[in-house]
Coordinates of C-alpha atoms in Angstrom, one line a residue:
X20 CA 146.3 66.4 56.8
X21 CA 145.6 67.6 53.5
X22 CA 146.6 71.3 52.8
X23 CA 143.6 73.6 52.8
X24 CA 144.3 75.0 49.3
X25 CA 144.1 71.5 47.9
X26 CA 140.8 70.8 49.6
X27 CA 139.5 74.1 48.1
X28 CA 140.8 73.2 44.8
X29 CA 139.2 69.8 45.1
X30 CA 135.7 71.4 45.9
X31 CA 136.0 73.8 43.3
X32 CA 136.6 70.9 40.6
X33 CA 133.8 69.1 42.2
X34 CA 131.4 72.0 41.9
X35 CA 132.5 72.8 38.4
X36 CA 131.9 69.2 37.3
X37 CA 128.4 69.0 38.9
X38 CA 127.5 72.4 37.5
X39 CA 128.5 71.4 33.8
X40 CA 126.6 68.1 34.3
X41 CA 123.3 70.0 35.3
X42 CA 123.7 72.8 32.7
X43 CA 123.9 70.1 30.0
X44 CA 121.0 68.3 31.6
X45 CA 118.9 71.5 31.4
X46 CA 120.3 72.2 27.8
X47 CA 119.1 68.6 26.7
X48 CA 115.5 69.1 28.4
X49 CA 115.0 72.4 26.7
X50 CA 116.4 71.0 23.3
X51 CA 113.7 68.0 23.6
X52 CA 110.8 70.7 24.4
X53 CA 112.1 72.7 21.3
X54 CA 112.0 69.7 19.0
X55 CA 108.6 68.5 20.5
X56 CA 107.2 72.0 19.6
X57 CA 108.6 71.8 16.0
X58 CA 107.1 68.4 15.3
X59 CA 103.7 69.5 16.6
X60 CA 103.5 72.3 14.3
X61 CA 104.5 69.9 11.5
X62 CA 101.9 67.5 12.6
X63 CA 104.2 64.6 12.4
X64 CA 103.0 62.6 15.1
X65 CA 101.4 59.3 14.3
X66 CA 97.9 59.9 14.3
X67 CA 97.2 56.4 15.8
X68 CA 99.2 57.3 19.0
X69 CA 96.7 57.6 21.9
X70 CA 96.8 58.4 25.6
X71 CA 97.9 54.8 26.1
X72 CA 101.3 54.9 24.6
X73 CA 102.2 58.4 25.4
X74 CA 105.3 58.9 27.6
X75 CA 104.6 59.7 31.3
X76 CA 106.3 63.0 30.9
X77 CA 104.0 63.9 28.2
X78 CA 100.9 63.0 30.3
X79 CA 102.1 65.2 33.1
X80 CA 103.3 68.0 31.1
X81 CA 99.8 68.3 29.7
X82 CA 98.2 68.4 33.1
X83 CA 96.4 71.7 33.8
X84 CA 93.4 72.7 36.1
X85 CA 90.4 71.1 34.2
X86 CA 88.2 73.4 36.2
X87 CA 89.8 76.6 34.4
X88 CA 88.3 77.3 30.9
X89 CA 88.9 80.1 28.5
X90 CA 86.2 82.3 29.7
X91 CA 84.8 83.0 33.3
X92 CA 81.1 81.5 34.2
X93 CA 78.2 83.6 34.9
X94 CA 74.6 82.4 35.6
X95 CA 71.3 84.4 36.2
X96 CA 68.1 83.1 37.8
X97 CA 66.8 86.6 37.6
X98 CA 66.6 88.6 34.5
X99 CA 66.4 92.0 36.4
X100 CA 69.6 91.1 38.4
X101 CA 73.2 91.0 37.4
X102 CA 74.6 87.9 36.2
X103 CA 76.4 86.2 39.1
X104 CA 80.0 85.1 38.6
X105 CA 80.7 81.5 39.9
X106 CA 84.5 80.8 40.6
X107 CA 86.3 77.5 39.5
X108 CA 87.7 77.3 42.9
X109 CA 84.4 76.9 44.6
X110 CA 83.1 73.4 45.7
X111 CA 79.8 74.1 43.8
X112 CA 81.7 74.5 40.6
X113 CA 83.7 71.5 41.3
X114 CA 80.6 69.4 41.8
X115 CA 79.3 70.7 38.5
X116 CA 82.5 69.7 36.5
X117 CA 82.3 66.4 38.3
X118 CA 78.6 66.1 37.1
X119 CA 80.0 66.8 33.3
X120 CA 82.8 64.2 33.8
X121 CA 80.5 61.5 35.2
X122 CA 78.2 62.0 32.2
X123 CA 81.1 62.2 29.7
X124 CA 79.6 65.5 28.5
X125 CA 82.1 68.6 28.4
X126 CA 80.1 70.6 26.0
X127 CA 76.6 71.2 27.4
X128 CA 75.7 74.5 29.2
X129 CA 76.4 74.6 33.0
X130 CA 73.5 74.9 35.2
X131 CA 73.3 75.9 38.7
X132 CA 70.3 75.3 40.9
X133 CA 68.9 78.2 42.9
X134 CA 70.6 78.8 46.2
X135 CA 68.8 78.1 49.5
X136 CA 69.5 81.2 51.5
X137 CA 67.6 83.9 53.7
X138 CA 66.6 86.2 50.7
X139 CA 66.6 90.1 50.6
X140 CA 62.7 90.3 51.1
X141 CA 62.8 88.3 54.2
X142 CA 65.7 90.5 55.7
X143 CA 64.1 93.8 54.7
X144 CA 60.7 92.7 56.5
X145 CA 62.9 92.7 59.8
X146 CA 65.0 95.7 59.1
X147 CA 62.6 98.2 60.8
X148 CA 61.5 96.0 63.5
X149 CA 62.2 97.5 67.1
X150 CA 64.0 94.5 68.4
X151 CA 64.7 95.3 72.3
X152 CA 67.8 94.4 74.0
X153 CA 67.2 91.0 76.0
X154 CA 67.0 90.8 79.6
X155 CA 70.5 91.2 81.2
X156 CA 70.7 87.6 82.2
X157 CA 70.0 86.2 78.7
X158 CA 72.2 88.9 77.2
X159 CA 75.2 87.8 79.3
X160 CA 74.7 84.1 78.1
X161 CA 74.2 84.9 74.6
X162 CA 77.5 87.2 74.6
X163 CA 79.4 84.4 76.5
X164 CA 78.2 81.7 74.1
X165 CA 79.1 83.7 71.1
X166 CA 82.5 84.6 72.2
X167 CA 83.2 80.9 73.5
X168 CA 82.3 79.4 70.1
X169 CA 84.4 81.8 68.2
X170 CA 87.7 81.9 70.1
X171 CA 90.4 81.1 70.0
X172 CA 90.8 80.9 66.2
X173 CA 88.9 84.3 65.9
X174 CA 89.3 87.3 68.3
X175 CA 86.1 89.3 67.9
X176 CA 86.5 91.3 71.2
X177 CA 88.0 91.5 74.5
X178 CA 86.5 88.9 76.7
X179 CA 86.2 90.5 80.1
X180 CA 85.9 94.1 78.9
X181 CA 82.9 92.9 76.5
X182 CA 80.9 91.5 79.6
X183 CA 81.7 94.2 81.9
X184 CA 80.6 96.9 79.2
X185 CA 77.5 94.9 78.6
X186 CA 76.7 94.9 82.3
X187 CA 77.2 98.6 82.5
X188 CA 75.4 99.4 79.6
X189 CA 71.8 98.1 81.4
X190 CA 72.3 100.8 84.0
X191 CA 72.4 103.6 81.5
X192 CA 69.3 105.6 80.5
X193 CA 70.2 105.9 76.9
X194 CA 72.6 104.3 74.5
X195 CA 73.7 106.9 71.9
X196 CA 76.5 104.8 70.3
X197 CA 75.4 103.0 67.5
X198 CA 78.5 101.1 66.8
X199 CA 78.3 100.0 70.4
X200 CA 74.7 98.7 69.9
X201 CA 75.7 97.1 66.7
X202 CA 78.4 95.0 68.2
X203 CA 76.5 93.6 70.9
X204 CA 73.1 92.9 68.8
X205 CA 75.7 91.0 66.4
X206 CA 77.0 88.9 69.4
X207 CA 73.3 88.3 70.5
X208 CA 72.5 86.9 67.1
X209 CA 75.6 84.7 67.0
X210 CA 74.8 83.6 70.7
X211 CA 71.4 82.5 69.8
X212 CA 72.3 80.7 66.7
X213 CA 74.9 78.8 68.4
X214 CA 72.8 77.8 71.3
X215 CA 69.3 77.4 69.9
X216 CA 68.1 73.6 69.1
X217 CA 66.9 72.9 65.7
X218 CA 63.6 74.1 64.2
X219 CA 62.6 76.2 67.5
X220 CA 63.6 79.6 65.9
X221 CA 61.0 82.3 66.9
X222 CA 61.9 85.1 64.3
X223 CA 62.7 83.3 61.0
X224 CA 64.5 80.3 59.4
X225 CA 67.6 81.0 61.5
X226 CA 67.7 81.8 65.1
X227 CA 68.9 85.2 65.8
X228 CA 67.7 86.8 62.6
X229 CA 65.9 89.6 64.4
X230 CA 69.1 90.5 66.4
X231 CA 71.3 90.3 63.2
X232 CA 68.9 92.8 61.3
X233 CA 68.8 95.0 64.4
X234 CA 72.7 95.2 64.3
X235 CA 72.4 95.9 60.4
X236 CA 70.1 98.9 60.9
X237 CA 72.7 100.4 63.3
X238 CA 75.3 100.6 60.6
X239 CA 73.6 102.1 57.8
X240 CA 75.9 104.9 57.7
X241 CA 79.6 104.2 57.5
X242 CA 81.5 106.5 59.8
X243 CA 84.2 108.7 58.6
X244 CA 86.3 107.8 61.8
X245 CA 85.0 104.2 62.9
X246 CA 85.6 102.9 66.2
X247 CA 86.8 99.5 67.2
X248 CA 83.4 98.8 68.2
X249 CA 82.3 99.3 64.7
X250 CA 84.9 96.9 63.3
X251 CA 84.1 94.4 66.0
X252 CA 80.6 94.5 64.9
X253 CA 81.2 94.0 61.4
X254 CA 83.2 91.0 61.9
X255 CA 80.3 89.6 64.1
X256 CA 77.9 90.2 61.4
X257 CA 80.0 88.8 58.8
X258 CA 80.3 85.7 60.6
X259 CA 76.4 85.4 61.2
X260 CA 75.9 85.8 57.4
X261 CA 77.5 82.6 56.7
X262 CA 74.7 80.9 58.9
X263 CA 72.1 82.4 56.4
X264 CA 74.1 81.0 53.6
X265 CA 74.9 84.5 52.3
X266 CA 78.4 84.1 51.5
X267 CA 78.8 87.3 49.4
X268 CA 77.3 89.3 52.1
X269 CA 79.9 87.9 54.5
X270 CA 82.7 88.8 52.2
X271 CA 81.3 92.1 51.7
X272 CA 81.1 92.7 55.3
X273 CA 84.7 91.7 55.8
X274 CA 85.6 94.0 53.1
X275 CA 84.0 97.0 55.1
X276 CA 85.9 95.8 58.3
X277 CA 89.1 95.7 56.2
X278 CA 88.9 99.2 54.9
X279 CA 87.8 100.6 58.3
X280 CA 90.9 98.8 59.8
X281 CA 93.1 100.2 57.0
X282 CA 91.8 103.6 57.7
X283 CA 92.7 103.3 61.3
X284 CA 96.2 101.9 60.5
X285 CA 95.7 98.4 62.2
X286 CA 97.9 96.8 59.5
X287 CA 100.8 98.9 61.0
X288 CA 102.5 98.4 64.5
X289 CA 101.8 101.3 66.8
X290 CA 104.9 103.3 67.6
X291 CA 106.2 103.3 71.1
X292 CA 105.2 107.0 71.7
X293 CA 101.4 106.4 71.4
X294 CA 99.8 106.3 74.9
X295 CA 98.1 102.9 74.3
X296 CA 98.7 100.0 76.8
X297 CA 99.8 96.5 76.1
X298 CA 96.3 95.2 76.3
X299 CA 94.7 97.6 73.8
X300 CA 97.8 97.2 71.2
X301 CA 97.2 93.3 71.2
X302 CA 93.6 93.8 70.7
X303 CA 94.4 95.7 67.6
X304 CA 96.8 93.2 66.5
X305 CA 94.3 90.4 66.8
X306 CA 91.4 92.3 65.3
X307 CA 93.6 93.0 62.2
X308 CA 94.7 89.2 61.9
X309 CA 90.9 88.1 62.3
X310 CA 90.1 90.2 59.4
X311 CA 93.0 88.7 57.5
X312 CA 91.8 85.1 58.4
X313 CA 88.1 85.7 57.4
X314 CA 89.2 87.4 54.3
X315 CA 91.6 84.5 53.0
X316 CA 89.3 81.7 54.2
X317 CA 86.1 82.9 52.8
X318 CA 87.7 84.0 49.6
X319 CA 89.3 80.6 49.3
X320 CA 85.8 78.9 49.7
X321 CA 84.2 81.4 47.3
X322 CA 87.1 81.6 44.9
X323 CA 87.4 85.3 45.1
X324 CA 90.5 87.2 45.0
X325 CA 91.8 88.0 48.5
X326 CA 91.1 91.7 49.7
X327 CA 94.3 91.7 52.0
X328 CA 97.8 91.9 50.4
X329 CA 100.9 90.6 52.3
X330 CA 102.8 93.5 51.3
X331 CA 100.5 95.8 52.8
X332 CA 100.9 94.3 56.3
X333 CA 103.3 95.7 58.6
X334 CA 102.0 94.6 62.1
X335 CA 103.4 92.0 64.5
X336 CA 102.0 88.5 64.9
X337 CA 99.5 87.8 68.1
X338 CA 101.4 87.0 71.1
X339 CA 100.9 86.1 74.6
X340 CA 101.3 88.9 77.0
X341 CA 102.9 88.5 80.4
X342 CA 100.0 90.4 82.3
X343 CA 97.7 89.4 85.1
X344 CA 94.6 90.1 83.1
X345 CA 95.8 88.6 79.8
X346 CA 94.0 85.1 80.1
X347 CA 90.7 87.2 81.2
X348 CA 90.7 88.8 77.7
X349 CA 92.5 86.7 75.3
X350 CA 92.9 83.1 74.2
X351 CA 96.4 81.5 73.7
X352 CA 97.9 83.1 70.5
X353 CA 99.3 79.9 69.2
X354 CA 95.8 78.9 67.8
X355 CA 95.4 82.3 66.0
X356 CA 98.8 82.0 64.6
X357 CA 98.3 78.7 63.1
X358 CA 95.3 80.2 61.4
X359 CA 97.2 82.9 60.1
X360 CA 99.8 80.7 58.5
X361 CA 96.9 78.5 57.0
X362 CA 95.2 81.6 55.7
X363 CA 98.4 82.8 53.8
X364 CA 98.5 79.4 52.1
X365 CA 94.8 79.5 51.3
X366 CA 95.5 82.7 49.3
X367 CA 98.4 81.2 47.6
X368 CA 96.4 78.3 46.5
X369 CA 93.7 80.6 44.9
X370 CA 96.4 82.7 43.1
X371 CA 98.6 79.8 41.9
X372 CA 96.0 77.1 41.0
X373 CA 92.8 79.2 40.2
X374 CA 93.9 82.3 38.8
X375 CA 93.8 83.0 35.1
X376 CA 97.0 85.1 35.5
X377 CA 100.0 83.9 33.5
X378 CA 102.4 82.0 35.9
X379 CA 106.0 81.0 35.8
X380 CA 106.6 77.3 35.9
X381 CA 104.3 74.4 35.0
X382 CA 100.8 73.5 37.0
X383 CA 102.6 70.7 38.6
X384 CA 105.7 72.8 39.9
X385 CA 103.1 75.2 41.6
X386 CA 101.3 72.4 43.2
X387 CA 104.7 71.0 44.4
X388 CA 105.5 74.4 45.9
X389 CA 102.2 74.7 47.6
X390 CA 102.5 71.3 49.2
X391 CA 105.8 72.2 50.6
X392 CA 104.0 75.1 52.4
X393 CA 101.4 72.7 53.8
X394 CA 104.0 70.3 55.0
X395 CA 105.9 73.1 56.8
X396 CA 102.7 74.4 58.2
X397 CA 102.1 71.0 59.9
X398 CA 105.7 70.6 60.9
X399 CA 105.6 74.1 62.9
X400 CA 102.6 73.3 64.7
X401 CA 102.9 73.6 68.4
X402 CA 101.8 70.8 70.6
X403 CA 98.4 72.3 71.8
X404 CA 97.2 72.7 68.1
X405 CA 98.0 69.1 67.2
X406 CA 95.2 66.6 67.3
X407 CA 95.2 64.1 70.1
X408 CA 95.5 60.4 69.6
X409 CA 95.0 59.5 73.1
X410 CA 91.8 61.5 74.0
X411 CA 89.3 63.8 72.0
X412 CA 90.8 67.0 70.6
X413 CA 89.1 70.3 71.3
X414 CA 86.7 71.6 68.7
X415 CA 88.9 74.5 67.7
X416 CA 91.7 72.2 67.1
X417 CA 89.5 69.9 64.9
X418 CA 88.3 73.0 63.0
X419 CA 91.8 74.1 62.0
X420 CA 92.7 70.8 60.9
X421 CA 89.6 70.6 58.7
X422 CA 90.7 73.6 57.1
X423 CA 94.2 72.2 56.5
X424 CA 92.6 69.2 54.9
X425 CA 90.5 71.4 52.7
X426 CA 93.4 73.6 51.5
X427 CA 95.2 70.3 50.6
X428 CA 92.0 69.2 48.9
X429 CA 91.5 72.5 47.0
X430 CA 95.1 72.4 45.8
X431 CA 95.1 68.9 44.5
X432 CA 91.5 68.1 43.4
X433 CA 92.1 69.6 39.8
X434 CA 94.5 66.9 39.5
X435 CA 92.3 64.3 40.7
X436 CA 89.5 65.7 38.3
X437 CA 92.1 65.4 35.5
X438 CA 92.7 61.7 36.4
X439 CA 89.0 61.1 36.2
X440 CA 88.5 62.5 33.0
X441 CA 91.6 60.4 31.6
X442 CA 89.8 57.2 33.2
X443 CA 86.6 57.9 31.5
X444 CA 88.3 57.6 28.2
X445 CA 88.9 54.0 27.2
X446 CA 92.5 54.8 25.5
X447 CA 93.7 56.7 28.5
X448 CA 93.3 54.6 31.7
X449 CA 96.7 53.0 31.4
X450 CA 98.4 56.6 31.1
X451 CA 97.2 57.3 34.6
X452 CA 99.0 54.1 36.0
X453 CA 102.2 55.2 34.1
X454 CA 102.1 58.6 35.8
X455 CA 103.4 58.6 39.4
X456 CA 103.0 62.2 39.9
X457 CA 99.3 62.1 39.1
X458 CA 98.9 58.9 41.5
X459 CA 100.9 60.8 44.2
X460 CA 98.8 64.0 44.1
X461 CA 95.5 62.1 43.7
X462 CA 96.2 60.0 46.7
X463 CA 97.1 62.8 48.8
X464 CA 93.8 64.6 48.0
X465 CA 91.7 61.4 48.7
X466 CA 93.7 60.8 52.1
X467 CA 92.9 64.3 53.0
X468 CA 89.2 63.9 52.3
X469 CA 89.1 60.5 54.3
X470 CA 90.5 62.2 57.2
X471 CA 88.2 65.3 57.1
X472 CA 85.4 62.7 57.1
X473 CA 86.8 61.0 59.9
X474 CA 87.0 64.2 62.0
X475 CA 83.4 65.1 60.8
X476 CA 82.0 61.9 61.9
X477 CA 83.7 62.2 65.5
X478 CA 82.2 65.6 65.7
X479 CA 78.9 64.2 64.6
X480 CA 78.6 61.4 67.0
X481 CA 80.0 63.7 69.9
X482 CA 77.2 66.0 69.2
X483 CA 79.6 68.9 68.6
X484 CA 78.5 70.1 65.2
X485 CA 76.5 73.2 64.7
X486 CA 73.2 72.6 63.1
X487 CA 73.1 75.8 61.4
X488 CA 76.7 76.3 60.8
X489 CA 78.4 77.0 57.3
X490 CA 81.8 75.2 57.8
X491 CA 80.7 71.7 59.0
X492 CA 78.4 70.8 56.0
X493 CA 80.9 72.4 53.7
X494 CA 83.6 70.1 54.8
X495 CA 81.5 67.2 54.8
X496 CA 80.3 67.8 51.3
X497 CA 83.7 68.7 49.9
X498 CA 85.2 65.5 51.2
X499 CA 82.3 63.6 49.8
X500 CA 83.0 64.8 46.3
X501 CA 86.6 63.5 46.4
X502 CA 85.5 60.3 47.9
X503 CA 83.1 59.8 44.9
X504 CA 86.1 60.0 42.5
X505 CA 88.1 57.8 44.6
X506 CA 85.6 54.9 44.1
X507 CA 86.1 55.3 40.5
X508 CA 89.8 55.8 39.9
X509 CA 92.3 53.0 40.0
X510 CA 94.2 54.0 42.9
X511 CA 91.2 54.7 45.1
X512 CA 88.9 52.4 46.9
X513 CA 85.4 51.3 45.6
X514 CA 84.4 51.1 49.3
X515 CA 85.0 54.7 49.6
X516 CA 81.3 55.0 48.3
X517 CA 80.3 53.9 51.8
X518 CA 81.7 57.2 52.9
X519 CA 79.4 58.7 50.3
X520 CA 76.3 57.3 51.8
X521 CA 77.2 58.6 55.2
X522 CA 77.9 62.0 53.8
X523 CA 74.4 61.9 52.2
X524 CA 72.8 60.9 55.4
X525 CA 74.5 63.6 57.5
X526 CA 73.5 66.4 54.9
X527 CA 70.0 65.0 54.9
X528 CA 69.7 65.1 58.4
X529 CA 71.0 68.7 58.8
X530 CA 68.5 69.6 56.0
X531 CA 65.6 68.3 57.9
X532 CA 66.7 70.2 61.1
X533 CA 66.7 73.4 59.1
X534 CA 70.2 74.0 57.9
X535 CA 70.2 76.3 54.6
X536 CA 73.8 75.3 53.8
X537 CA 73.1 71.6 54.0
X538 CA 70.0 71.8 52.0
X539 CA 71.8 73.5 49.1
X540 CA 74.7 71.1 49.4
X541 CA 72.3 68.0 49.7
X542 CA 70.6 69.0 46.4
X543 CA 74.0 69.1 44.6
X544 CA 75.1 65.8 45.9
X545 CA 71.7 64.3 44.7
X546 CA 72.5 65.7 41.1
X547 CA 76.0 64.0 41.4
X548 CA 74.6 60.8 42.3
X549 CA 72.0 60.9 39.6
X550 CA 74.9 61.6 36.9
X551 CA 76.9 58.7 38.4
X552 CA 74.0 56.2 38.0
X553 CA 73.3 57.1 34.6
X554 CA 76.5 58.4 33.2
X555 CA 79.5 57.0 31.4
X556 CA 80.6 55.2 34.6
X557 CA 77.2 53.5 35.1
X558 CA 78.1 50.3 33.0
X559 CA 81.6 49.8 35.1
X560 CA 80.0 47.2 37.4
X561 CA 83.4 45.6 38.1
X562 CA 85.2 48.7 39.4
X563 CA 86.8 46.6 42.2
X564 CA 88.1 43.9 39.7
X565 CA 89.4 46.9 37.3
X566 CA 91.4 48.3 40.3
X567 CA 93.0 45.0 41.0
X568 CA 93.8 44.6 37.3
X569 CA 95.3 48.2 37.1
X570 CA 97.5 47.3 40.1
X571 CA 99.6 45.0 38.1
X572 CA 100.1 47.5 35.3
X573 CA 101.5 50.0 37.8
X574 CA 105.2 51.1 37.4
X575 CA 107.5 48.7 39.2
X576 CA 108.8 51.6 41.6
X577 CA 105.0 52.0 42.6
X578 CA 104.3 48.3 43.1
X579 CA 107.2 47.0 44.7
X580 CA 108.1 49.5 47.5
X581 CA 105.0 50.8 48.8
X582 CA 103.2 47.9 50.3
X583 CA 101.7 49.7 53.1
X584 CA 100.8 52.9 51.3
X585 CA 99.6 52.9 47.6
X586 CA 98.9 49.1 47.4
X587 CA 96.6 49.3 50.4
X588 CA 94.6 51.8 48.3
X589 CA 93.3 48.6 46.4
X590 CA 91.8 47.0 49.6
X591 CA 88.2 47.2 48.8
X592 CA 87.1 46.8 52.3
X593 CA 89.3 49.6 54.0
X594 CA 87.1 52.6 54.2
X595 CA 85.8 51.8 57.7
X596 CA 88.1 49.0 58.3
X597 CA 89.3 48.6 62.0
X598 CA 92.7 47.6 60.7
X599 CA 93.1 51.0 59.0
X600 CA 95.8 52.9 60.7
X601 CA 94.9 56.0 62.8
X602 CA 94.8 58.8 60.1
X603 CA 96.7 62.0 60.8
X604 CA 97.0 65.4 59.4
X605 CA 100.6 64.5 58.4
X606 CA 99.7 61.3 56.5
X607 CA 98.5 62.7 53.2
X608 CA 101.9 64.4 52.8
X609 CA 104.3 61.7 54.1
X610 CA 104.2 58.8 51.7
X611 CA 107.3 57.9 50.1
X612 CA 106.5 59.0 46.6
X613 CA 105.2 62.4 47.8
X614 CA 108.4 63.0 49.9
X615 CA 110.6 62.4 46.6
X616 CA 108.0 64.8 44.9
X617 CA 108.4 67.4 47.4
X618 CA 112.1 66.9 47.5
X619 CA 112.8 67.9 44.0
X620 CA 115.2 70.9 43.9
X621 CA 113.6 74.3 43.4
X622 CA 115.8 75.5 40.7
X623 CA 114.9 72.4 38.5
X624 CA 111.3 72.3 38.8
X625 CA 111.1 73.0 35.1
X626 CA 112.6 69.4 34.6
X627 CA 109.1 68.1 35.7
X628 CA 108.0 68.8 32.3
X629 CA 111.1 67.8 30.5
X630 CA 113.1 64.8 29.3
X631 CA 114.1 63.6 32.9
X632 CA 110.7 64.0 34.5
X633 CA 109.7 60.6 35.5
X634 CA 111.2 57.2 34.3
X635 CA 109.2 54.5 36.1
X636 CA 111.7 51.7 35.2
X637 CA 114.8 53.1 36.4
X638 CA 117.3 50.3 37.6
X639 CA 117.6 52.0 41.1
X640 CA 113.7 52.0 41.5
X641 CA 113.7 55.8 41.7
X642 CA 110.8 57.8 40.4
X643 CA 112.5 61.0 39.7
X644 CA 116.0 60.1 38.4
X645 CA 117.2 63.8 38.1
X646 CA 116.5 64.4 41.8
X647 CA 118.7 61.3 42.7
X648 CA 121.6 62.4 40.6
X649 CA 121.4 66.0 41.9
X650 CA 121.5 64.9 45.5
X651 CA 123.8 61.8 45.5
X652 CA 126.4 63.0 43.3
X653 CA 128.1 65.4 45.7
X654 CA 128.2 62.9 48.6
X655 CA 129.2 60.1 46.5
X656 CA 132.4 62.0 45.2
X657 CA 133.4 63.3 48.6

């Protein structure tokens, strides 16, 4: 048996050799970048060099978010109003940038069609209406409907207590607590919009609007010492505002709830010496995290900075209590915990991909770190939050997986748009096929969009989608944008345009039935289709043939080892094929090339932009040779 000291000496020698090698690798990479910078400043590059013959690492190191420009974008439809800020993270902005790319026009002013929403004048006309409490039986049904549709992802109130207090309130002669009334009228509004068939609303373009405005009138004064009823009412009002297509109003109401919660210390754990029972403690915890989820999810869709900050949160996560009354009041905490994890990642995506702040590391290295977080989120899901393959999944499970796919699309669609811009240039299409990183990230985006649309189609055919809701048409529209691009890029499928036809029909149907959100998104989709038919891709009538031709130009490591993954993407008949494997949430992040990309060591992400970034023709078939050296050397020497 070797002496311990000799083993120690061996490991020290091995570690020293490996460290020296890696230091030399980094030094060479830095030297190369310096030489390139000097060459660029002296303008010594051959002017005839085009995108076609640029090395892959230069193509990848130039990748930035094409949605982010030097200046923020504002527009105004009303000269008397403040110009409105439009974030690059919003799907509407992505749609407009997509129109530009389809036209091959990057210089014309951006235009935004007027939004379809319940306007201020319509709301003001209802502000002073004396909307009465509904009959008790109807009130009971409305509240149960509201709580059933929002739980378990969002916790708006204690279920049993809310129904019991509603019953008691009808036996009182007077209700002086305006926060109490606000909460219930907001729940009535939600209950009505969730349960009313299309085009039968009696009080405006959206069911429940009179209840909503009655609730709004009861919170005209922000209390100095807000009650839990006040915060619950604000959250219910914020959620209903989405049905009115008033995203800014919803975000502002969540901001009010957040500030009230901070003033009450909901972001802190209650000390043991506070005389609050376990049930009320858990209620505080879940209300706080609902605020957090609303803030992060909605700021993600609007592209606005999150109002909650992780460093200010000192409260425990939701938990399942060992109490007899627990299930009467709460849903299983695992659903809200999963939503919290996804909400954190949503905030990270906005900060790292769409912020104008300076960042450490390249754009692609930040992409990689976000995708690792998304992969970890999927890995940690408990069984009850996973999609079922043998039977239909509950609606709340489908919703959280739709949000996951949306996060994945949001993180990667700048890369896909970058690819489309390259493909639109005659001298750059081959450069795309020489870049495994761009193909890998673009494929992940497309797969997530396909999976989302499959889930939405299941909801549609089951009759589970809400007519007036915001989330469903938004997920459908977002997926449709990605699949338009998929039909145009070499690693996509021309048959994905079949999906786009389905998206158009779904939004058209929701529009006819009265959905304000779908009306808005349908018009944007029509503009995109117009630019697609008349833009720089209109003459490309042989897209399928081009895709097959470009397949032969792919790097050896992509074409030889991925028969069941990337190569399948060139099957023009696969969009609705019965032979298509059952799609899962994990699929987009479990392709072999994606696995290699995600496994690149954290401390060497800078090499993604250096000499050893990517070499498609490596003898061992590896795509990231630096990764293989870093991981194989220790084991091969031992």
